[in-house]
Short mmCIF file of C-alpha atoms in Angstrom, two decimals:
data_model
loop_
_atom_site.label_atom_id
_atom_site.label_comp_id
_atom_site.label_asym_id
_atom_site.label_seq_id
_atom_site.Cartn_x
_atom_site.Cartn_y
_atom_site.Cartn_z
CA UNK A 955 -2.23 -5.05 66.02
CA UNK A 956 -0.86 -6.42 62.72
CA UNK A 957 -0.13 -3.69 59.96
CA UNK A 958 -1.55 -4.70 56.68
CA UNK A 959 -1.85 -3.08 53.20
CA UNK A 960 -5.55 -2.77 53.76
CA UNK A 961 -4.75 0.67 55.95
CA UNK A 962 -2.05 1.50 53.60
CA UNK A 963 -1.41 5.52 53.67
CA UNK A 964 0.90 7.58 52.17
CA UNK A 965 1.73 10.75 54.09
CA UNK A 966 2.77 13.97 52.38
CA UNK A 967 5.21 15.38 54.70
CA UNK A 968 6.86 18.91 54.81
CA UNK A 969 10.40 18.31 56.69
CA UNK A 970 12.34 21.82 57.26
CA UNK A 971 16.30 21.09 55.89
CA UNK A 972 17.80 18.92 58.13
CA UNK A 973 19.90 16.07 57.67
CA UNK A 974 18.72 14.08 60.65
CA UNK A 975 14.59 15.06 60.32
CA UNK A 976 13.77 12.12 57.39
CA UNK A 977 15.49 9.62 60.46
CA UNK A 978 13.39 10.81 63.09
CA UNK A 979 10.39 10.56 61.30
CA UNK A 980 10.61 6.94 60.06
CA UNK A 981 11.98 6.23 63.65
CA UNK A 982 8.50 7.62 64.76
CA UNK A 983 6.30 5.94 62.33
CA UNK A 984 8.31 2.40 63.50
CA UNK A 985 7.61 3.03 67.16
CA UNK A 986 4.10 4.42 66.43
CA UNK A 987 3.85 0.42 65.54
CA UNK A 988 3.43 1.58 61.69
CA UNK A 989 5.44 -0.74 58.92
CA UNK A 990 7.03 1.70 56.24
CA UNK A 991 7.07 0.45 53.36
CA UNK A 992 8.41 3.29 50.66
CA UNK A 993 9.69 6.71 51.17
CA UNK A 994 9.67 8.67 48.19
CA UNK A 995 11.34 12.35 47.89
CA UNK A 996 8.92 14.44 46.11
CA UNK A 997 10.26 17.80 46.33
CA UNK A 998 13.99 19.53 47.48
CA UNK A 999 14.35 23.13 48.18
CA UNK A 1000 16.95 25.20 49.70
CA UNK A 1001 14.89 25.07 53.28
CA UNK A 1002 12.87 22.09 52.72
CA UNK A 1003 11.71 18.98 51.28
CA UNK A 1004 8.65 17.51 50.83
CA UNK A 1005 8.74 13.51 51.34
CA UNK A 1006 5.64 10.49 50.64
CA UNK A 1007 5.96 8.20 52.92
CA UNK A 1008 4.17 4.94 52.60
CA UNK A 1009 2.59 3.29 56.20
CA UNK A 1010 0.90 0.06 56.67
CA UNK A 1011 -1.18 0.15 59.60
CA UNK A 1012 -3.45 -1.91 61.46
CA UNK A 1013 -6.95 0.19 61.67
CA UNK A 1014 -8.40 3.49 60.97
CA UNK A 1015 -7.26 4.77 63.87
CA UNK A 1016 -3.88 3.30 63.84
CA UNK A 1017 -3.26 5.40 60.99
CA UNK A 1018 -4.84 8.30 62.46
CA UNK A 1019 -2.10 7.34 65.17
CA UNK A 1020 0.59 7.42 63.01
CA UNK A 1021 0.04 10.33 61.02
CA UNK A 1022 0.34 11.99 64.41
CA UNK A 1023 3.30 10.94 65.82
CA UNK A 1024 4.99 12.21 62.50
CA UNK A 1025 3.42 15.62 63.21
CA UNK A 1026 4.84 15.66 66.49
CA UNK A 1027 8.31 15.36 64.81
CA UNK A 1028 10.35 18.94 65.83
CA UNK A 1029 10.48 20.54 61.92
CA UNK A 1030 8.07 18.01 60.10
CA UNK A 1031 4.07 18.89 59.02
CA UNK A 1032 2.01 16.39 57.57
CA UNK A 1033 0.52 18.08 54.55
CA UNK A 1034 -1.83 15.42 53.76
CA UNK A 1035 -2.76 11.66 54.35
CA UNK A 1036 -4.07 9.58 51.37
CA UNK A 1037 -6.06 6.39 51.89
CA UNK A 1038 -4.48 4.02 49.25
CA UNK A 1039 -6.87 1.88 49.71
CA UNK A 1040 -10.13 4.19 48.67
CA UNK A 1041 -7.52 5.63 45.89
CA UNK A 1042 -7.66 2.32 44.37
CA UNK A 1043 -11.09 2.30 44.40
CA UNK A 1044 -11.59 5.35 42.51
CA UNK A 1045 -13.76 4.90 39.80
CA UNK A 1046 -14.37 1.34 40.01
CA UNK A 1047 -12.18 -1.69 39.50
CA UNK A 1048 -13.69 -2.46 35.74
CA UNK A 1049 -13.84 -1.74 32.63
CA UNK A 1050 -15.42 -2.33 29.35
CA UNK A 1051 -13.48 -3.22 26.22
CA UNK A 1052 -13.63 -4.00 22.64
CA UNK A 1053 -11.88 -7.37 20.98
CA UNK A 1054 -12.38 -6.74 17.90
CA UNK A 1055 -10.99 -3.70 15.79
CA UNK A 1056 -13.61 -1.15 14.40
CA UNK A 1057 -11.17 0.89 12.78
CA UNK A 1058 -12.66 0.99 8.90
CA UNK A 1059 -16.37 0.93 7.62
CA UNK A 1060 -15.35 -2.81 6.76
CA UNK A 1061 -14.66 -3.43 10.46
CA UNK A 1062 -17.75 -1.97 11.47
CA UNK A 1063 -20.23 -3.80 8.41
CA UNK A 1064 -19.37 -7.31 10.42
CA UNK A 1065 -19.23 -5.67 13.79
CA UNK A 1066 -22.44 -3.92 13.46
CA UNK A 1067 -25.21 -3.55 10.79
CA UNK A 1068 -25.66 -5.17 8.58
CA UNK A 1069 -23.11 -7.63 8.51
CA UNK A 1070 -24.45 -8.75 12.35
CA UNK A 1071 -27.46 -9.58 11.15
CA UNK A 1072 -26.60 -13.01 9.94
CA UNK A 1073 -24.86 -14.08 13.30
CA UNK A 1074 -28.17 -12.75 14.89
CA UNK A 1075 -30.06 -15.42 12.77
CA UNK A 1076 -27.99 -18.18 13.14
CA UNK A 1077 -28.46 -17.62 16.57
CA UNK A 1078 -32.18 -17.73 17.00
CA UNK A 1079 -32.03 -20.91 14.83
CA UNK A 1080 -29.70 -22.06 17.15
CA UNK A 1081 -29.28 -20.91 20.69
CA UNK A 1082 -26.89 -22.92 21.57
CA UNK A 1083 -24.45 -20.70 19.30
CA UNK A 1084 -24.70 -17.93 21.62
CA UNK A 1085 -21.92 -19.83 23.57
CA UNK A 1086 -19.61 -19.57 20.57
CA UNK A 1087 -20.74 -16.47 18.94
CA UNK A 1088 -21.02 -14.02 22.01
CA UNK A 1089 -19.55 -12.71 25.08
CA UNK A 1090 -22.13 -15.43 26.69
CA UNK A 1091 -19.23 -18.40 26.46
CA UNK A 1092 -16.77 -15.89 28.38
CA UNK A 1093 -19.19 -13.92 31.00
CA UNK A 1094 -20.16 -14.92 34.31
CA UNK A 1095 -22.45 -12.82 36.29
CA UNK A 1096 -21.81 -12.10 40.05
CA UNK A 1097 -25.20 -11.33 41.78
CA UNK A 1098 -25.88 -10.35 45.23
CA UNK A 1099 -28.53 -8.82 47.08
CA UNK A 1100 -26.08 -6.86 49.59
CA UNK A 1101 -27.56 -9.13 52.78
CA UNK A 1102 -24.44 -11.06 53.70
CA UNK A 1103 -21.45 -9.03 52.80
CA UNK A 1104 -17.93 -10.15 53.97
CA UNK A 1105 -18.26 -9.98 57.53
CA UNK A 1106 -20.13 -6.50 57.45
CA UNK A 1107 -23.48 -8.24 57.76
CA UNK A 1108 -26.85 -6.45 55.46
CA UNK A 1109 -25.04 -3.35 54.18
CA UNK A 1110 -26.92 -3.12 51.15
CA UNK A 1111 -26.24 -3.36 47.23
CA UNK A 1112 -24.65 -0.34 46.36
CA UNK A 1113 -22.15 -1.14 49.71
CA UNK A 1114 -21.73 -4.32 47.72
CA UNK A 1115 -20.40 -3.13 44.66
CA UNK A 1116 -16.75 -3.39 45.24
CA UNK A 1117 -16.72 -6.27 46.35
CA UNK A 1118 -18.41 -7.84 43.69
CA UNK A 1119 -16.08 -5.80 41.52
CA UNK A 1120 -13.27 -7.44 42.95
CA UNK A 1121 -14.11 -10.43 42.79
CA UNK A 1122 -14.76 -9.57 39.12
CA UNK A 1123 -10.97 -8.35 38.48
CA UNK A 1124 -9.95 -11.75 39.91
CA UNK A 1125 -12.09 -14.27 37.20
CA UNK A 1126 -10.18 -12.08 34.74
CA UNK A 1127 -6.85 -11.94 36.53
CA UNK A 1128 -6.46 -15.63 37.63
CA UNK A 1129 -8.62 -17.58 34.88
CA UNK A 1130 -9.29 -15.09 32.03
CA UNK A 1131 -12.62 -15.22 32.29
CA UNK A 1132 -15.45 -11.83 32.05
CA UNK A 1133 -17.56 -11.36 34.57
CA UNK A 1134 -19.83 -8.55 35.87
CA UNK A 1135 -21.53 -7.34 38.76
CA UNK A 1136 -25.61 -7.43 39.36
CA UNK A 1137 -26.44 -5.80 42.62
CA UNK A 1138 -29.78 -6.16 43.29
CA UNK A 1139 -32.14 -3.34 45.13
CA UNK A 1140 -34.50 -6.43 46.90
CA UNK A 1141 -34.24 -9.24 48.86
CA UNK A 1142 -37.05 -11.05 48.07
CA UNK A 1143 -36.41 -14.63 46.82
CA UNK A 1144 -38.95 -14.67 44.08
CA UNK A 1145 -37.75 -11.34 42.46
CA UNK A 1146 -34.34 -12.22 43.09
CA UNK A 1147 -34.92 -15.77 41.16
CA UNK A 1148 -36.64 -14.37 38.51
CA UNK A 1149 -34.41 -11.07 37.83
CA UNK A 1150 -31.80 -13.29 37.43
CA UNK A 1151 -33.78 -15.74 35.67
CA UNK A 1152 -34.45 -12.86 32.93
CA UNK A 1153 -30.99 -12.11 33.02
CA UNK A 1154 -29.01 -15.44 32.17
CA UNK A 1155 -29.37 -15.37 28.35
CA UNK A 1156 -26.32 -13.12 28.43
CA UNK A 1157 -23.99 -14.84 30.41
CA UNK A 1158 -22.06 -18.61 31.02
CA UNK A 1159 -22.56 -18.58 34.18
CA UNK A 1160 -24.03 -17.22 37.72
CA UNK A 1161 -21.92 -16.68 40.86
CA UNK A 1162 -24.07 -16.18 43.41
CA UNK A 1163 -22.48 -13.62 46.34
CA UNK A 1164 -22.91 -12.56 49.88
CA UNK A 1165 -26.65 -13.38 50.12
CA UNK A 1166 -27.62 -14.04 53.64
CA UNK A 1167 -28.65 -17.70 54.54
CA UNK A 1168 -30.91 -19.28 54.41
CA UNK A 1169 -32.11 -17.65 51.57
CA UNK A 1170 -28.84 -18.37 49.99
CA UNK A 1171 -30.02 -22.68 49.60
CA UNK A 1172 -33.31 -21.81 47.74
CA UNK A 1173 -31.94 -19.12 45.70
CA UNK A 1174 -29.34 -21.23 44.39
CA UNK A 1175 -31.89 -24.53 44.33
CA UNK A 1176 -34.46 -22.66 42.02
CA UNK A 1177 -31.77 -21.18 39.80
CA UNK A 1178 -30.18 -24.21 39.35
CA UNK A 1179 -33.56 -25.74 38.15
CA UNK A 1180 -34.86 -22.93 35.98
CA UNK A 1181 -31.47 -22.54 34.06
CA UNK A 1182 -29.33 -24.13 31.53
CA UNK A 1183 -26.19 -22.27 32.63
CA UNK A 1184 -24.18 -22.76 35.98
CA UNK A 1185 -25.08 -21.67 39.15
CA UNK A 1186 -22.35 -21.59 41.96
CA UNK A 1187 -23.28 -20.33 45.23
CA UNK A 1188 -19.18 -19.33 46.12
CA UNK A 1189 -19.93 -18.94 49.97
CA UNK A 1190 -20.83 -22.16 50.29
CA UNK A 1191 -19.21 -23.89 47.83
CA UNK A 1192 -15.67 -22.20 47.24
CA UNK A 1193 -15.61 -22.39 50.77
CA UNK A 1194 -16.16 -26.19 50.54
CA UNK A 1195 -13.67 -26.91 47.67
CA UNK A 1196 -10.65 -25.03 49.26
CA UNK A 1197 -11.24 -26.75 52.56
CA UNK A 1198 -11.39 -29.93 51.64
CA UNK A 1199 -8.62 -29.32 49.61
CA UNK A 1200 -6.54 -28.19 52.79
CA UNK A 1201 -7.96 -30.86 55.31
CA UNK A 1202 -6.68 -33.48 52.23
CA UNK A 1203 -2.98 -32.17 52.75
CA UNK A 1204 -3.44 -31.29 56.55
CA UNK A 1205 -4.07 -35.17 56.95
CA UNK A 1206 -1.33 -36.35 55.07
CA UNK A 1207 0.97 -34.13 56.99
CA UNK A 1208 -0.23 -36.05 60.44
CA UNK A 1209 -0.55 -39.44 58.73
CA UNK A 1210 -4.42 -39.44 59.55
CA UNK A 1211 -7.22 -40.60 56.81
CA UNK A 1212 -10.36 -38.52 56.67
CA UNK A 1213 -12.59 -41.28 56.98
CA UNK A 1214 -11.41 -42.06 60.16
CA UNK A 1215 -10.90 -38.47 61.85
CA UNK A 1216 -13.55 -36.92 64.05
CA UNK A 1217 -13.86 -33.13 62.82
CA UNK A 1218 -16.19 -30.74 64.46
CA UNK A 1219 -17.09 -27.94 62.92
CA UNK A 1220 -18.61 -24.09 63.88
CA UNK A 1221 -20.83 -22.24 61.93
CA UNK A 1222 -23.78 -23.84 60.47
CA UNK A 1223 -24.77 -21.18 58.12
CA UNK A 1224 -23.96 -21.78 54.16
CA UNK A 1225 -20.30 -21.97 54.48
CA UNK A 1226 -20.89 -24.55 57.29
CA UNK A 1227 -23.32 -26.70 55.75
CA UNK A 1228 -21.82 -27.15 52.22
CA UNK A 1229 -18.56 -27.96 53.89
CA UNK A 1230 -20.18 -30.96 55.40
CA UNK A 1231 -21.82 -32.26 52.33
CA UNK A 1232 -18.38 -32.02 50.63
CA UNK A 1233 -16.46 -33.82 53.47
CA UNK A 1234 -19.46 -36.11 53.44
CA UNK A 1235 -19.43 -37.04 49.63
CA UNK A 1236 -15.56 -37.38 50.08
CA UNK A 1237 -15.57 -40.50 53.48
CA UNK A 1238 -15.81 -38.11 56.03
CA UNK A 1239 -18.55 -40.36 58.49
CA UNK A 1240 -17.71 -38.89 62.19
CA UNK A 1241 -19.03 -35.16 62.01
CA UNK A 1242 -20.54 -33.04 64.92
CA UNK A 1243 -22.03 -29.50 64.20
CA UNK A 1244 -22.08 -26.29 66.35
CA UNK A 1245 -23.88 -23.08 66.35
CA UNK A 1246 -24.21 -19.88 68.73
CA UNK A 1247 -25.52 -22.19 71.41
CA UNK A 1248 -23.39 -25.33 71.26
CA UNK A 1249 -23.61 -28.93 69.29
CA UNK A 1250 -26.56 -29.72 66.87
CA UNK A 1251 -28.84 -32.29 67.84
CA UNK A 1252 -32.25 -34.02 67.53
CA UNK A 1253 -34.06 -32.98 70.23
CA UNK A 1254 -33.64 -28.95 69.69
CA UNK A 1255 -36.45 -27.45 68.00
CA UNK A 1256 -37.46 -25.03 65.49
CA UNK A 1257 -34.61 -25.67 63.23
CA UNK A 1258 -34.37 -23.77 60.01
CA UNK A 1259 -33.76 -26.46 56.74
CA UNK A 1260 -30.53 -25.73 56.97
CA UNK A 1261 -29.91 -26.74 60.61
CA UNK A 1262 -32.43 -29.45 60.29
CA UNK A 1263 -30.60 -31.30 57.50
CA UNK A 1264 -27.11 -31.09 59.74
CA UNK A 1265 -29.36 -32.41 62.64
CA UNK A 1266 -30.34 -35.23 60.23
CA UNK A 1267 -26.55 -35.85 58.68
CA UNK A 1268 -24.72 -35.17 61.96
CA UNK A 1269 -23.84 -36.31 65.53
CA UNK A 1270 -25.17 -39.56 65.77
CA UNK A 1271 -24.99 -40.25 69.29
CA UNK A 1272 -27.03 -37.07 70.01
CA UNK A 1273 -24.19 -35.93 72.01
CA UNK A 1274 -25.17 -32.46 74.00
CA UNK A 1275 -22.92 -29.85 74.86
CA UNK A 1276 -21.41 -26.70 74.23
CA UNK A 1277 -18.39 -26.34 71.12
CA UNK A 1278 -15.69 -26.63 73.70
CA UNK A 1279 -17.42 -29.83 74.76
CA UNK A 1280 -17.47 -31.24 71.51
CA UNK A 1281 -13.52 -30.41 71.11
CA UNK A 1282 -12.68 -33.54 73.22
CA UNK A 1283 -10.77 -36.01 71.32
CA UNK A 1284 -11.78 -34.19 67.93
CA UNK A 1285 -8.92 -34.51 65.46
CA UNK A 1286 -10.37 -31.56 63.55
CA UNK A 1287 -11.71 -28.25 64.42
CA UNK A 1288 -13.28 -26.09 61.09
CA UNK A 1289 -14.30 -22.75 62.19
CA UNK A 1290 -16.81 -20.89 59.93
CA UNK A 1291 -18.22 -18.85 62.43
CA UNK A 1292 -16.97 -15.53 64.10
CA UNK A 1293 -14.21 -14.03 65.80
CA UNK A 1294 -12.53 -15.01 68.98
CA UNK A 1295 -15.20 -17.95 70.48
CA UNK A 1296 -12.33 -20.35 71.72
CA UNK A 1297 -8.99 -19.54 74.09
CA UNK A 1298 -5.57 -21.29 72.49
CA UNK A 1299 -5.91 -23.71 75.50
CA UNK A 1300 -9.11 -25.55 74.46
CA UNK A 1301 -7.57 -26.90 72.25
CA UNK A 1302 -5.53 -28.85 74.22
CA UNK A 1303 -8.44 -31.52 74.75
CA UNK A 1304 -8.50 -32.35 71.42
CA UNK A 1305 -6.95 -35.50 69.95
CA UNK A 1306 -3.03 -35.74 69.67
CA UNK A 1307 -1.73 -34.24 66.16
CA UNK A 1308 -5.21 -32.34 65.59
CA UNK A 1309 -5.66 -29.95 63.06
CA UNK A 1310 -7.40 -26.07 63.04
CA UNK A 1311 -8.78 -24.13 60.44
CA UNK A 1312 -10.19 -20.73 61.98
CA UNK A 1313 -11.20 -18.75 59.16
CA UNK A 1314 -13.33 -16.52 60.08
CA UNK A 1315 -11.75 -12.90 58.75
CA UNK A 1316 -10.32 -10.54 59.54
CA UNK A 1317 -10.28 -11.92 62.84
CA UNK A 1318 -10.47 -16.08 63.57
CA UNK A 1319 -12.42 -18.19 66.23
CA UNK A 1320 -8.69 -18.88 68.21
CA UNK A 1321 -5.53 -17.16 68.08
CA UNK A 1322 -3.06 -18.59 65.57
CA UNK A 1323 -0.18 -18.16 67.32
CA UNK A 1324 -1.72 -19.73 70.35
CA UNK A 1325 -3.83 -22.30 68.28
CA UNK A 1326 0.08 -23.55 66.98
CA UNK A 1327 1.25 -24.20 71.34
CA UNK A 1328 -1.96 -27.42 70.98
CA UNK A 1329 -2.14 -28.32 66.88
CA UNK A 1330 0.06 -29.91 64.46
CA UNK A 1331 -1.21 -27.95 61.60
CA UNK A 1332 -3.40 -24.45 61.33
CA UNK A 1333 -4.76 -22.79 58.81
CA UNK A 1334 -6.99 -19.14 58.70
CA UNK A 1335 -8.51 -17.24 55.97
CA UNK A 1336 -5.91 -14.60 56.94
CA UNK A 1337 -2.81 -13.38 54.51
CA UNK A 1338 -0.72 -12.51 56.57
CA UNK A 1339 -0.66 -16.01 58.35
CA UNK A 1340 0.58 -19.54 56.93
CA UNK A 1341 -2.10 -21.70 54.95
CA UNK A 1342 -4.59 -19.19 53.63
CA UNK A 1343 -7.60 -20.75 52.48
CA UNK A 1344 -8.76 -18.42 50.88
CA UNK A 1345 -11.60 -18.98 47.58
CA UNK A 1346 -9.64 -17.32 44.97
CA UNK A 1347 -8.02 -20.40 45.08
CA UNK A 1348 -11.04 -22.36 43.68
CA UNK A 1349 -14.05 -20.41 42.25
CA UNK A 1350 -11.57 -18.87 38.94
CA UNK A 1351 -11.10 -22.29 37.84
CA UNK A 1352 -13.87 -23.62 38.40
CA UNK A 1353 -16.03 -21.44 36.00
CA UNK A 1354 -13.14 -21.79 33.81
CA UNK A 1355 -13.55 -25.67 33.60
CA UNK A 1356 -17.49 -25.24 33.72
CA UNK A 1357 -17.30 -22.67 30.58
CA UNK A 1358 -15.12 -24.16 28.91
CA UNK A 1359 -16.80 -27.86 28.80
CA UNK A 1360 -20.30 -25.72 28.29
CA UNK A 1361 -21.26 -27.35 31.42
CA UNK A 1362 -25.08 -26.64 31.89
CA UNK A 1363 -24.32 -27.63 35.97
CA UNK A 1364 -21.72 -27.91 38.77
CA UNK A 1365 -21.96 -30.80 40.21
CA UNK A 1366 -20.62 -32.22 43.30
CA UNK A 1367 -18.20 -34.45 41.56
CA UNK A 1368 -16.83 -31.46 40.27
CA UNK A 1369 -16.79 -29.63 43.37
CA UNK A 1370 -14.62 -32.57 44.33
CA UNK A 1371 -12.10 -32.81 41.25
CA UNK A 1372 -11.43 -29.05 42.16
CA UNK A 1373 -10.18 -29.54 45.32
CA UNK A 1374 -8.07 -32.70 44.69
CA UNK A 1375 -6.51 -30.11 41.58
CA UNK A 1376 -5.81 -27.82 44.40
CA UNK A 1377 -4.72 -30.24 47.18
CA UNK A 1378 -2.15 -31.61 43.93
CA UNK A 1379 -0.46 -28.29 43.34
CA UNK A 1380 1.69 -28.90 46.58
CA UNK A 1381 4.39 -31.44 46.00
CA UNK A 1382 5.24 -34.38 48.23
CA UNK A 1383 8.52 -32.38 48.74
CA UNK A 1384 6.84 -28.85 49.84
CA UNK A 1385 4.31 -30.15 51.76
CA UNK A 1386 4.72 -29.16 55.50
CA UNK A 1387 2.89 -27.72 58.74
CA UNK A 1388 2.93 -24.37 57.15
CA UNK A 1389 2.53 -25.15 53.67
CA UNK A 1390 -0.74 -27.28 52.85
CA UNK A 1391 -2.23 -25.17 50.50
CA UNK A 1392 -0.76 -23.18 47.31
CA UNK A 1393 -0.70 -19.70 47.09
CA UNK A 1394 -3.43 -17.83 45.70
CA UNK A 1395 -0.66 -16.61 43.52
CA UNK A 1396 0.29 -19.68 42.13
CA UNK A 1397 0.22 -20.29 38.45
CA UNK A 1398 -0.51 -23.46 38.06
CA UNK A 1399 -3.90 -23.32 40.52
CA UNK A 1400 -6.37 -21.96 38.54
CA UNK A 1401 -5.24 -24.26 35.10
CA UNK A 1402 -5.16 -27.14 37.31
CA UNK A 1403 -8.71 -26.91 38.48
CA UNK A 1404 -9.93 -25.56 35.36
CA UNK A 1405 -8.48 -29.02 33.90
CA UNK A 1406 -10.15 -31.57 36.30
CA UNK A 1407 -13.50 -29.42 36.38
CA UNK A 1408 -13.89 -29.77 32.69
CA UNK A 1409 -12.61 -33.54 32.81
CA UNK A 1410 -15.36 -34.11 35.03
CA UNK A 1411 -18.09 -32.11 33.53
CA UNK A 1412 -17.31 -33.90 30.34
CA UNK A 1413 -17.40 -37.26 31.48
CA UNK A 1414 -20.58 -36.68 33.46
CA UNK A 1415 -21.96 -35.64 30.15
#
């Protein structure tokens, strides 16, 4: 069990006067297994004190753990336990706010009637000015249907909300751009295409979220078709970006190219399938493709699109097998899949300096530490482990680039130009086993990608 601030708790504890009791209860969160990470005296009275004390654990009921083994401290009562996580939470993650100042009838003349009259005009003679003369140059929407959801599977919209909210706070925080979310109460693909279809005249962009494949490919198809704005699927294809942008540094670090590696890959859902047209449209030529029941190939039937077009683009030699079969002699494993499917030691068949992305979250396909005893270089979508590739790192700029060059499309080539802006961010000097990707903290990221993106998007007119 790792502690993480994810089941962050601060206990208020009652400790009778003693000058030992604040040691023994610290000791007893630490061998409880709980990280402290603040401890904060609220109160001090002649016969007692009252003391926060900040935990990381590693579950629910790791922290229901710990806030009993600091009860069972002789002379200290746990008054209360606090999520910090759900206190975050309260009352959303967003807000709405003015630019402008309304603060004399002037100010509101030109920000209202009548003054906004003329803008309104100017528009309608030409829409294009919306860009320019609205929150429409600055907005993205983030729309899900609630089918998909992290790794929580078809919890619903309203269960969706904060996520989409977060993901909200980071376009602002790492790329200063708006965006809002649109949780939508159906999961039809015709209402969902044409609610957001009625919806785009008010925003730059769409970021399509956590909707459940394969739905996800003609969502995003139809969209893309119908509108004049953006539309960025970021399952698939921040998924895509950041990994190609980590497999570019993982193979300089083992002095491989990636036209020449073998990389299997498992998980052929929408993560799975857009990483392979990215690899694809960047040399990759020796691919194989796993799902639940082992490698893709042309004689199984009943294929979903999705699985059909790997079938098509994939394997080749119509190799059979299950995923620990197709490990042999693979230089690259990509997991996009689910927790726990491979022991450290299968790796061992693969080729010599291979390289592991497990990403599924919270919990990968293979042990990290273990995965580290057969590869030269791993990566998980985990942040508490080395080389996070994590999206955060791509989708901010990305829309930044896009809104900013009044893109009416992303195209692959700037899918690509993203992840070479992220794979640049790591000097020859810090690159390393444990350091192939940047931060997600990283100032220079998000400008970086925003940079190329728009490059691109300009010169592909």
């Amino acid at each position: 069990m790792i502690p993480s601030a994810s089941y962050s708790v601060t206990l208020r504890v009652h400790l009778e006067t003693d000058p030992l009791g604040l040691g023994r209860v610290t000791t007893a969160v630490g061998e409880a297994g709980g990280a402290l990470v603040a401890v904060d005296i609220v109160e001090s009275h002649r016969n007692h004190m009252v003391v926060d004390l900040t935990v990381n654990a590693a579950n629910g009921e790791h922290a229901n753990t710990l806030r009993s083994a600091v009860d069972d401290v002789e002379g200290a009562h746990v008054h209360k336990a606090s999520d910090r996580t759900f206190l975050l939470h309260l009352g959303g993650k967003l807000e709405s706010a003015p630019t402008v100042p309304l603060r004399t009838r002037d100010d509101l003349s030109m920000a209202y009637t009548p003054g906004v009259a003329r803008v309104c005009e100017a528009i309608a003679t030409n829409p294009d000015d919306a860009r320019r003369l609205t929150i429409k140059g600055n907005t993205i929407a983030v729309v899900t249907d609630g089918s998909a959801v992290l790794g929580l599977g078809d919890i619903g919209p309203a269960a969706a909300m904060p996520v989409m909210e977060g993901k909200a706070v980071l376009f602002k925080e790492f790329a200063g751009v708006d965006a809002w979310p649109i949780c939508l109460d159906t999961q039809d693909t015709d209402e969902i295409v044409r609610t957001v279809q009625l919806l785009a005249p008010a925003y730059g962009g769409v970021n399509l979220e956590d909707i459940a494949a394969p739905r996800c490919f003609e969502i995003e198809e139809r969209l893309r078709d119908l509108l004049d704005i953006p539309v960025f699927h970021d399952d698939q294809h921040g998924t895509a970006i950041v990994v190609l942008a980590a497999l570019t540094n993982a193979l300089r670090v083992v002095d491989k190219r990636l036209e020449d590696v073998r990389i299997v890959l498992s998980g052929a859902g929408a993560a799975g399938v857009a990483i392979l047209k990215i690899l694809m449209a960047e040399g990759a030529t020796d691919l194989l493709a796993c799902d639940s029941k082992g490698l893709l190939h042309s004689a199984k039937q009943g294929l979903d699109p999705s699985k059909a077009w790997i079938v098509e683009h994939t394997n080749p030699e119509g190799r059979e097998g299950s995923l620990k079969d197709a490990l042999k002699d693979a230089d690259v494993f990509i997991g996009v899949s689910g927790p726990d499917i491979l022991e450290p030691g299968d790796l061992a068949v693969m080729a010599e300096n291979s390289i592991v992305f497990a990403l599924a979250n919270p919990t990968p396909e293979v042990n990290a530490a273990g995965a580290r005893r057969h590869a030269a270089v791993v990566a998980t979508g985990r942040s508490d482990e080395p080389n996070q590739i994590n999206n955060v790192l791509a989708f901010p700029g990305v829309f930044r680039g896009a809104l900013d060059a009044e893109a009416r499309s992303i195209t692959k080539p700037m899918e690509i130009a993203a992840a070479r802006a992220i794979a640049s961010v790591v000097a020859d000097d810090e690159l390393s086993p444990n350091y192939i990707i940047p931060s997600v903290f990283h100032g220079d990221v998000a400008p970086a990608v925003a940079e190329a993106v728009r490059k691109t998007a300009e010169a592909g007119g």
